[in-house]
Amino acid sequence: MSESLSMYQASVPVLQRALRNLREILRKGQTHAQSQGYDPAVLLQSRLYPDMLPLLRQVQIATDTAKFAPARLAGVESMRFDDTETGFDELYARLDRTIEYLGSFSAEQIDGSETREVLLPTRSRGDLRFDGRGYLFGFVLPNLYFHVSTAYAILRSNGVPLGKSDYLGGN
């Protein structure tokens, strides 16, 4: 006997966990830089490749992806951030605000959004249209995991001792 997975269960707790794990990955990066005697801020501008976005933007985009998801699924306006962070403490605060904001959504607001029309404005591809299920599983989760994975890879490529368990986090 199995229970079906609701849109709420597939979104809010999953997004919160990914952001908590990202916060811990960042903390380990900051701690590593300090223990090695260099300014942790160097990591925030690190990239995997010159034409890719730096660590700082990876975190900002991950939080944007996460905070817009339940709002769009619930059909409400999302909170906005100005993308003015320049240091680790500001990124931790942004992550914490996003995790708290995600917790403000109830299952009643999200469940049943599988067929809700979601309009996603983009700079490069115009407005993308999804149903709720397609938005969550075809855009939100892959995009979030891309940016969290890239943040992990940036830190790892800078010698931060991270492993798969850091990415996956606790239960």
Backbone as ProteinMPNN parsed JSONL, in Angstrom:
{"seq_chain_A": "MSESLSMYQASVPVLQRALRNLREILRKGQTHAQSQGYDPAVLLQSRLYPDMLPLLRQVQIATDTAKFAPARLAGVESMRFDDTETGFDELYARLDRTIEYLGSFSAEQIDGSETREVLLPTRSRGDLRFDGRGYLFGFVLPNLYFHVSTAYAILRSNGVPLGKSDYLGGN", "coords_chain_A": {"N_chain_A": [[0.851, -1.169, 0.0], [0.676, 2.112, -0.955], [1.13, 5.616, -0.549], [0.132, 8.459, -2.416], [2.271, 11.005, -3.745], [2.155, 14.325, -2.874], [1.889, 17.621, -4.401], [2.788, 19.561, -2.654], [4.41, 18.05, -0.873], [6.363, 17.277, -2.677], [7.6, 19.609, -3.212], [7.952, 21.998, -1.24], [9.262, 20.864, 1.241], [11.41, 19.576, -0.034], [12.737, 21.631, -1.399], [13.487, 23.206, 0.792], [15.255, 21.475, 2.113], [17.341, 21.205, 0.206], [18.322, 23.831, 0.217], [19.137, 24.103, 2.889], [21.206, 22.24, 2.875], [22.874, 23.48, 1.01], [23.549, 25.749, 2.452], [25.119, 24.615, 4.476], [27.205, 23.554, 2.943], [28.335, 25.939, 1.995], [29.166, 27.019, 4.454], [31.159, 25.191, 5.151], [32.951, 25.762, 3.117], [33.685, 28.418, 3.72], [34.859, 28.047, 6.26], [36.978, 26.356, 5.557], [38.542, 28.054, 3.906], [39.314, 29.986, 5.788], [40.795, 28.38, 7.542], [42.902, 27.755, 5.917], [44.132, 30.117, 5.615], [43.377, 32.152, 3.823], [41.348, 34.775, 2.371], [37.961, 34.196, 2.668], [36.168, 35.413, 0.93], [37.217, 35.267, -1.577], [36.368, 32.857, -2.593], [33.715, 33.371, -3.221], [33.701, 34.682, -5.63], [34.662, 32.806, -7.298], [34.675, 30.591, -10.112], [33.618, 27.826, -12.172], [34.383, 27.858, -14.785], [35.559, 30.413, -16.981], [33.366, 31.647, -18.385], [31.17, 31.077, -16.875], [28.817, 31.63, -14.178], [29.724, 33.098, -10.985], [30.251, 31.666, -7.676], [28.741, 33.185, -5.776], [26.531, 34.136, -7.339], [25.437, 31.69, -8.039], [24.32, 30.841, -5.643], [22.461, 32.892, -5.197], [20.735, 32.512, -7.397], [19.834, 29.913, -6.893], [18.34, 30.339, -4.532], [16.437, 32.126, -5.522], [15.101, 30.512, -7.415], [14.0, 28.61, -5.67], [12.326, 30.191, -3.961], [10.475, 31.336, -5.691], [9.046, 29.145, -6.591], [6.949, 27.888, -4.775], [5.264, 30.081, -4.579], [4.447, 30.626, -7.222], [3.191, 28.186, -7.749], [1.124, 28.342, -5.919], [-0.201, 30.49, -6.865], [0.312, 33.119, -6.079], [1.941, 36.295, -5.42], [5.48, 36.447, -5.227], [7.96, 36.967, -2.654], [10.673, 39.304, -2.982], [14.182, 39.61, -3.689], [17.041, 41.752, -3.639], [19.523, 41.042, -4.663], [22.002, 41.893, -3.55], [23.983, 40.86, -2.007], [27.253, 40.412, -0.684], [28.942, 38.947, 0.865], [29.647, 35.996, 2.894], [28.037, 35.933, 5.266], [25.828, 37.452, 4.529], [24.817, 35.855, 2.479], [24.145, 33.575, 3.958], [22.072, 34.672, 5.48], [20.256, 35.247, 3.447], [19.695, 32.663, 2.504], [18.53, 31.631, 4.867], [16.276, 33.324, 5.118], [14.894, 32.574, 2.837], [14.381, 29.837, 3.303], [12.748, 30.077, 5.56], [10.632, 31.538, 4.421], [9.671, 29.662, 2.555], [8.61, 27.872, 4.366], [6.325, 29.198, 5.097], [4.297, 28.515, 3.437], [1.435, 26.514, 3.018], [0.255, 23.11, 2.786], [-2.297, 23.136, 1.758], [-2.284, 25.359, 0.113], [-0.619, 24.617, -1.981], [-1.115, 21.969, -2.846], [-2.937, 20.363, -5.41], [-2.129, 21.968, -7.422], [-1.176, 20.919, -9.73], [-2.206, 21.242, -12.322], [-2.349, 23.949, -12.597], [-1.807, 26.92, -14.432], [1.396, 28.125, -15.073], [3.361, 30.89, -15.55], [6.491, 31.666, -16.67], [8.683, 34.146, -16.765], [11.468, 34.811, -18.837], [14.767, 36.003, -19.608], [16.131, 35.287, -21.907], [14.575, 33.501, -23.405], [12.01, 34.397, -23.659], [8.61, 34.339, -22.427], [7.875, 31.431, -20.677], [5.571, 28.779, -20.605], [3.953, 26.613, -18.383], [2.297, 23.733, -16.968], [1.489, 23.218, -13.503], [2.704, 20.83, -12.563], [4.598, 20.254, -14.593], [6.149, 22.564, -14.366], [7.242, 22.319, -11.742], [8.599, 19.779, -11.831], [9.949, 19.813, -14.265], [11.299, 22.209, -14.458], [11.807, 23.718, -11.939], [12.954, 21.88, -9.938], [15.126, 20.598, -11.446], [16.587, 22.958, -12.118], [17.166, 24.114, -9.616], [18.756, 22.058, -8.472], [20.843, 22.06, -10.325], [22.113, 24.547, -9.789], [22.792, 24.283, -7.074], [24.463, 22.047, -7.24], [26.458, 23.121, -8.873], [27.47, 25.127, -7.213], [28.523, 23.493, -5.189], [30.471, 22.155, -6.754], [32.138, 24.288, -7.494], [33.224, 25.015, -5.006], [34.451, 22.604, -4.332], [36.332, 22.415, -6.396], [38.037, 24.323, -5.573], [39.416, 23.183, -3.578], [38.022, 22.684, -1.239], [37.173, 20.444, 1.268], [34.793, 18.474, 0.559], [32.17, 16.05, 0.401], [29.976, 13.532, -1.044], [28.057, 13.144, 0.934], [27.868, 15.664, 2.084], [26.594, 17.101, 0.091], [24.171, 15.69, -0.141], [23.213, 15.863, 2.453], [21.631, 15.63, 5.742], [19.104, 13.325, 6.99]], "CA_chain_A": [[0.0, 0.0, 0.0], [1.493, 3.319, -1.024], [0.457, 6.9, -0.589], [0.632, 9.283, -3.514], [3.081, 12.149, -3.36], [1.454, 15.569, -3.206], [2.72, 18.712, -4.921], [3.448, 20.189, -1.504], [5.481, 17.162, -0.415], [7.408, 17.237, -3.698], [8.192, 20.933, -3.411], [8.44, 22.791, -0.107], [10.311, 20.221, 2.044], [12.55, 19.259, -0.9], [13.445, 22.895, -1.61], [14.107, 23.594, 2.063], [16.406, 20.603, 2.373], [18.432, 21.574, -0.704], [18.9, 25.1, 0.667], [19.875, 23.838, 4.133], [22.451, 21.581, 2.477], [23.708, 24.505, 0.386], [24.067, 26.588, 3.541], [26.192, 23.866, 5.136], [28.312, 23.502, 1.987], [28.976, 27.261, 2.046], [29.847, 27.148, 5.743], [32.403, 24.42, 5.066], [33.855, 26.514, 2.255], [34.197, 29.558, 4.48], [35.739, 27.508, 7.295], [38.192, 25.86, 4.895], [39.363, 29.204, 3.498], [39.898, 30.573, 7.003], [41.814, 27.467, 8.075], [44.036, 27.767, 4.987], [44.745, 31.433, 5.693], [43.037, 33.113, 2.768], [40.073, 35.458, 2.521], [36.874, 33.396, 2.115], [35.472, 36.147, -0.13], [37.773, 34.816, -2.856], [35.524, 31.763, -3.073], [32.434, 33.875, -3.725], [33.871, 35.094, -7.03], [35.221, 31.672, -8.043], [33.834, 30.015, -11.165], [34.149, 26.591, -12.745], [34.947, 28.222, -16.08], [35.428, 31.869, -17.068], [32.075, 32.154, -18.862], [30.107, 30.652, -15.958], [28.553, 32.538, -13.061], [30.483, 32.79, -9.77], [29.57, 31.035, -6.542], [27.753, 34.115, -5.225], [25.33, 34.119, -8.186], [24.832, 30.358, -7.967], [23.492, 30.831, -4.432], [21.328, 33.794, -5.426], [19.796, 31.884, -8.329], [19.211, 28.782, -6.191], [17.297, 30.846, -3.631], [15.354, 32.669, -6.351], [14.35, 29.375, -7.942], [13.24, 28.007, -4.571], [11.28, 31.054, -3.403], [9.413, 31.555, -6.679], [8.301, 27.913, -6.858], [5.654, 27.732, -4.112], [4.409, 31.236, -4.881], [3.825, 30.397, -8.534], [2.273, 27.053, -7.633], [-0.039, 28.793, -5.142], [-0.846, 31.587, -7.575], [0.487, 34.375, -5.34], [3.176, 37.033, -5.695], [6.607, 36.013, -4.393], [8.862, 37.976, -2.101], [11.78, 39.632, -3.893], [15.479, 39.972, -3.133], [17.735, 42.705, -4.5], [20.811, 40.498, -5.125], [23.06, 42.818, -3.12], [24.895, 40.166, -1.1], [28.672, 40.445, -1.055], [29.716, 38.105, 1.764], [29.038, 34.759, 3.367], [26.966, 36.175, 6.233], [24.646, 37.905, 3.787], [24.258, 34.689, 1.788], [23.473, 32.752, 4.969], [20.809, 35.345, 5.805], [19.368, 35.058, 2.299], [19.251, 31.272, 2.568], [17.616, 31.494, 6.007], [15.014, 34.005, 4.772], [14.201, 31.761, 1.839], [13.889, 28.633, 3.979], [11.616, 30.512, 6.388], [9.546, 31.897, 3.504], [9.107, 28.411, 2.057], [7.815, 27.314, 5.456], [5.067, 29.936, 5.269], [3.29, 27.947, 2.541], [0.763, 25.321, 3.54], [-0.106, 22.091, 1.803], [-3.555, 23.552, 1.134], [-1.987, 26.336, -0.939], [0.172, 24.021, -3.061], [-1.741, 20.754, -3.366], [-3.916, 20.645, -6.449], [-1.564, 22.911, -8.4], [-0.606, 20.16, -10.846], [-2.686, 21.754, -13.613], [-2.358, 25.421, -12.597], [-0.898, 27.489, -15.425], [2.504, 28.894, -14.513], [4.086, 31.681, -16.539], [7.855, 31.911, -16.215], [9.374, 35.094, -17.645], [12.913, 34.621, -18.953], [15.446, 37.035, -20.407], [16.643, 34.791, -23.184], [13.64, 32.66, -24.156], [10.652, 34.918, -23.553], [7.791, 33.732, -21.378], [7.645, 29.992, -20.786], [4.314, 28.362, -19.971], [3.947, 25.251, -17.854], [1.323, 23.426, -15.929], [2.207, 23.162, -12.233], [3.547, 19.629, -12.493], [5.725, 20.463, -15.497], [6.991, 23.617, -13.796], [7.992, 21.787, -10.606], [9.492, 18.669, -12.159], [10.714, 20.076, -15.474], [12.111, 23.418, -14.339], [12.248, 24.103, -10.594], [13.887, 20.942, -9.311], [16.396, 20.523, -12.177], [17.312, 24.227, -12.034], [17.694, 24.229, -8.26], [19.86, 21.118, -8.288], [21.963, 22.523, -11.141], [22.843, 25.625, -9.118], [23.385, 23.737, -5.849], [25.587, 21.203, -7.68], [27.525, 23.989, -9.369], [28.089, 25.729, -6.021], [29.331, 22.415, -4.614], [31.623, 21.909, -7.624], [33.047, 25.436, -7.382], [33.957, 24.885, -3.744], [35.308, 21.413, -4.418], [37.458, 22.713, -7.294], [38.935, 25.203, -4.823], [40.059, 22.41, -2.531], [37.2, 22.512, -0.037], [36.955, 19.01, 1.451], [33.38, 18.115, 0.57], [31.847, 14.75, -0.165], [28.584, 13.356, -1.438], [27.184, 13.301, 2.105], [27.635, 17.099, 2.274], [25.599, 17.494, -0.908], [22.892, 15.058, 0.18], [22.772, 16.335, 3.759], [21.044, 14.667, 6.677], [17.736, 12.867, 6.705]], "C_chain_A": [[0.901, 1.238, 0.0], [0.61, 4.553, -1.101], [0.987, 7.682, -1.776], [1.38, 10.488, -2.949], [2.358, 13.414, -3.798], [2.431, 16.603, -3.756], [3.447, 19.417, -3.783], [4.643, 19.347, -1.06], [6.652, 17.128, -1.39], [8.104, 18.579, -3.876], [8.771, 21.512, -2.129], [9.503, 22.069, 0.723], [11.573, 19.9, 1.234], [13.395, 20.511, -1.13], [14.161, 23.331, -0.342], [15.35, 22.755, 2.34], [17.59, 20.972, 1.484], [19.105, 22.861, -0.248], [19.641, 24.947, 1.991], [21.218, 23.177, 3.819], [23.404, 22.582, 1.832], [24.328, 25.409, 1.445], [25.251, 25.896, 4.225], [27.422, 23.75, 4.231], [29.07, 24.826, 1.993], [29.766, 27.445, 3.335], [31.173, 26.391, 5.726], [33.42, 25.115, 4.168], [34.49, 27.68, 2.984], [35.201, 29.095, 5.534], [37.056, 27.025, 6.695], [39.107, 27.02, 4.51], [40.054, 29.82, 4.708], [41.012, 29.687, 7.547], [43.063, 27.422, 7.192], [44.696, 29.141, 4.9], [44.47, 32.371, 4.533], [41.626, 33.65, 2.986], [38.964, 34.619, 1.887], [36.125, 34.086, 0.975], [35.98, 35.761, -1.516], [36.882, 33.729, -3.454], [34.251, 32.279, -3.731], [32.51, 34.332, -5.174], [34.476, 33.985, -7.895], [34.184, 31.105, -9.003], [34.432, 28.678, -11.592], [34.852, 26.862, -14.064], [34.681, 29.705, -16.28], [34.064, 32.385, -17.529], [30.891, 31.703, -18.002], [29.962, 31.66, -14.826], [29.344, 32.122, -11.822], [29.599, 32.171, -8.686], [28.466, 31.923, -5.975], [26.45, 34.072, -6.019], [24.654, 32.755, -8.17], [23.89, 30.279, -6.767], [22.27, 31.722, -4.629], [20.288, 33.153, -6.341], [19.107, 30.686, -7.684], [18.092, 29.268, -5.277], [16.144, 31.451, -4.419], [14.478, 31.546, -6.891], [13.452, 28.79, -6.866], [12.097, 28.898, -4.11], [10.154, 31.324, -4.395], [8.518, 30.331, -6.832], [6.975, 27.831, -6.108], [4.715, 28.899, -4.391], [3.702, 31.03, -6.214], [2.843, 29.238, -8.482], [1.002, 27.441, -6.883], [-0.789, 29.928, -5.832], [-0.777, 32.912, -6.842], [1.809, 35.026, -5.744], [4.267, 36.569, -4.727], [7.318, 37.206, -3.78], [10.024, 38.171, -3.073], [13.043, 39.939, -3.099], [16.185, 40.874, -4.136], [19.069, 42.204, -5.048], [21.971, 41.429, -4.796], [24.089, 42.156, -2.204], [26.326, 40.233, -1.622], [29.52, 39.519, -0.191], [28.942, 36.878, 2.208], [27.872, 35.021, 4.313], [25.686, 36.632, 5.547], [24.006, 36.754, 3.013], [23.56, 33.754, 2.765], [22.116, 33.359, 5.318], [19.802, 35.162, 4.673], [18.82, 33.626, 2.284], [18.241, 31.08, 3.692], [16.265, 32.143, 5.723], [14.205, 33.172, 3.786], [13.61, 30.511, 2.471], [12.675, 28.972, 4.84], [10.407, 30.849, 5.516], [8.877, 30.641, 2.949], [8.199, 27.781, 3.105], [6.5, 28.03, 5.692], [3.956, 29.404, 4.365], [2.722, 26.673, 3.145], [0.492, 24.339, 2.407], [-1.377, 22.496, 1.062], [-3.326, 24.549, -0.005], [-1.351, 25.699, -2.173], [-0.513, 22.806, -3.68], [-2.861, 21.116, -4.338], [-3.398, 21.585, -7.522], [-0.983, 22.209, -9.629], [-0.989, 20.755, -12.204], [-2.764, 23.28, -13.663], [-1.389, 25.917, -13.67], [0.143, 28.352, -14.721], [3.217, 29.584, -15.67], [5.444, 32.032, -15.957], [8.53, 32.882, -17.177], [10.876, 34.817, -17.655], [13.5, 35.735, -19.814], [15.765, 36.538, -21.805], [15.616, 34.048, -24.032], [12.207, 33.169, -24.115], [9.91, 34.254, -22.406], [7.585, 32.252, -21.665], [6.368, 29.655, -20.032], [4.41, 26.883, -19.583], [2.615, 25.003, -17.167], [2.144, 23.246, -14.652], [3.161, 21.99, -12.131], [4.785, 19.798, -13.37], [6.691, 21.513, -14.977], [7.862, 23.063, -12.672], [9.034, 20.764, -11.046], [10.373, 18.924, -13.379], [11.578, 21.316, -15.421], [12.666, 23.612, -12.937], [13.298, 23.146, -10.043], [15.18, 20.784, -10.114], [17.225, 21.806, -12.064], [17.937, 24.413, -10.651], [18.903, 23.313, -8.074], [21.065, 21.48, -9.154], [22.782, 23.558, -10.376], [23.462, 25.17, -7.797], [24.596, 22.868, -6.209], [26.756, 22.046, -8.166], [28.229, 24.682, -8.211], [29.005, 24.713, -5.342], [30.611, 22.229, -5.434], [32.627, 23.059, -7.58], [33.882, 25.314, -6.112], [34.919, 23.705, -3.794], [36.529, 21.691, -5.286], [38.455, 23.677, -6.662], [39.527, 24.503, -3.605], [39.264, 22.228, -1.26], [36.879, 21.03, 0.104], [35.472, 18.69, 1.657], [33.214, 16.733, -0.03], [30.376, 14.672, -0.512], [27.639, 13.561, -0.261], [26.929, 14.776, 2.42], [26.562, 17.593, 1.313], [24.22, 16.948, -0.541], [22.333, 15.521, 1.516], [22.202, 15.221, 4.611], [19.64, 14.288, 6.281], [16.715, 13.83, 7.215]], "O_chain_A": [[1.775, 1.382, 0.854], [-0.496, 4.527, -1.641], [2.168, 7.579, -2.109], [1.139, 10.92, -1.822], [1.991, 13.552, -4.965], [3.644, 16.475, -3.596], [4.598, 19.824, -3.938], [5.748, 19.862, -0.892], [7.801, 16.967, -0.979], [9.088, 18.677, -4.609], [9.99, 21.51, -1.959], [10.585, 22.629, 0.901], [12.681, 19.95, 1.768], [14.623, 20.457, -1.062], [15.309, 23.774, -0.392], [16.38, 23.284, 2.758], [18.722, 21.043, 1.961], [20.329, 22.976, -0.318], [20.668, 25.592, 2.198], [22.239, 23.51, 4.421], [24.609, 22.539, 2.079], [25.495, 25.788, 1.343], [26.264, 26.532, 4.513], [28.554, 23.84, 4.708], [30.301, 24.84, 1.997], [30.886, 27.956, 3.323], [32.185, 26.884, 6.223], [34.621, 25.06, 4.433], [35.696, 27.903, 2.88], [36.27, 29.688, 5.681], [38.124, 27.259, 7.26], [40.311, 26.972, 4.761], [41.242, 30.139, 4.656], [42.056, 30.187, 7.967], [44.151, 27.091, 7.663], [45.695, 29.314, 4.201], [45.248, 33.291, 4.284], [40.819, 33.049, 3.696], [39.013, 34.354, 0.686], [35.514, 33.416, 0.143], [35.268, 35.908, -2.51], [36.667, 33.685, -4.666], [33.765, 31.686, -4.694], [31.494, 34.366, -5.869], [34.765, 34.194, -9.073], [32.982, 31.136, -8.739], [35.621, 28.434, -11.391], [35.808, 26.173, -14.418], [33.669, 30.213, -15.796], [33.646, 33.462, -17.104], [29.738, 31.928, -18.368], [30.873, 32.442, -14.554], [29.609, 30.936, -11.624], [28.372, 32.161, -8.784], [27.362, 31.442, -5.721], [25.373, 33.981, -5.429], [23.431, 32.668, -8.275], [22.797, 29.72, -6.862], [21.159, 31.337, -4.262], [19.089, 33.247, -6.079], [17.916, 30.468, -7.907], [17.013, 28.676, -5.248], [14.987, 31.305, -4.024], [13.251, 31.625, -6.829], [12.28, 28.505, -7.115], [10.992, 28.402, -3.886], [9.007, 31.52, -3.993], [7.342, 30.471, -7.17], [5.937, 27.711, -6.759], [3.498, 28.719, -4.434], [2.493, 31.237, -6.318], [1.779, 29.295, -9.099], [-0.076, 26.924, -7.178], [-1.893, 30.285, -5.421], [-1.682, 33.739, -6.955], [2.679, 34.384, -6.333], [4.001, 36.329, -3.549], [7.283, 38.313, -4.318], [10.315, 37.296, -3.889], [12.983, 40.459, -1.985], [15.954, 40.773, -5.341], [19.691, 42.907, -5.844], [22.814, 41.718, -5.646], [24.975, 42.833, -1.681], [26.578, 40.126, -2.822], [30.7, 39.322, -0.481], [27.75, 36.737, 1.937], [26.821, 34.395, 4.178], [24.588, 36.24, 5.942], [22.782, 36.688, 2.905], [22.507, 33.198, 2.45], [21.124, 32.639, 5.437], [18.618, 34.945, 4.928], [17.625, 33.412, 2.076], [17.209, 30.438, 3.496], [15.223, 31.574, 6.05], [12.982, 33.079, 3.891], [12.46, 30.163, 2.201], [11.689, 28.235, 4.845], [9.281, 30.478, 5.848], [7.65, 30.568, 2.883], [7.15, 27.226, 2.778], [5.642, 27.522, 6.414], [2.799, 29.798, 4.511], [3.451, 25.861, 3.713], [0.5, 24.701, 1.23], [-1.513, 22.226, -0.132], [-4.086, 24.578, -0.972], [-1.529, 26.192, -3.287], [-0.493, 22.633, -4.898], [-3.626, 22.054, -4.111], [-4.138, 21.962, -8.431], [-0.363, 22.854, -10.475], [-0.176, 20.765, -13.129], [-3.2, 23.843, -14.668], [-0.282, 25.395, -13.8], [-0.186, 29.196, -13.888], [3.624, 28.944, -16.639], [5.536, 32.624, -14.881], [8.91, 32.495, -18.282], [11.482, 34.612, -16.603], [12.808, 36.328, -20.642], [15.677, 37.292, -22.775], [15.766, 33.97, -25.251], [11.284, 32.449, -24.496], [10.528, 33.672, -21.514], [7.171, 31.871, -22.76], [6.117, 30.185, -18.95], [4.878, 26.04, -20.348], [1.895, 25.941, -16.826], [3.368, 23.134, -14.718], [4.293, 22.137, -11.669], [5.899, 19.513, -12.931], [7.905, 21.376, -15.126], [9.07, 23.301, -12.642], [10.206, 20.865, -10.682], [11.433, 18.314, -13.512], [12.488, 21.476, -16.233], [13.884, 23.664, -12.763], [14.41, 23.563, -9.717], [16.257, 20.829, -9.518], [18.446, 21.736, -11.926], [19.093, 24.819, -10.532], [19.945, 23.742, -7.578], [22.201, 21.23, -8.752], [24.007, 23.46, -10.319], [24.548, 25.627, -7.438], [25.634, 22.948, -5.552], [27.914, 21.721, -7.901], [29.453, 24.814, -8.222], [30.131, 25.039, -4.965], [31.705, 22.155, -4.875], [33.836, 22.828, -7.624], [35.101, 25.488, -6.142], [36.063, 23.805, -3.351], [37.635, 21.259, -4.96], [39.575, 23.833, -7.149], [40.072, 25.15, -2.71], [39.777, 21.672, -0.289], [36.368, 20.417, -0.834], [34.977, 18.644, 2.784], [34.013, 16.299, -0.86], [29.622, 15.622, -0.302], [26.542, 14.092, -0.432], [25.878, 15.11, 2.967], [25.72, 18.412, 1.683], [23.221, 17.663, -0.623], [21.116, 15.569, 1.697], [22.274, 14.042, 4.265], [19.06, 14.856, 5.356], [15.516, 13.599, 7.06]]}, "name": "protein", "num_of_chains": 1, "seq": "MSESLSMYQASVPVLQRALRNLREILRKGQTHAQSQGYDPAVLLQSRLYPDMLPLLRQVQIATDTAKFAPARLAGVESMRFDDTETGFDELYARLDRTIEYLGSFSAEQIDGSETREVLLPTRSRGDLRFDGRGYLFGFVLPNLYFHVSTAYAILRSNGVPLGKSDYLGGN"}
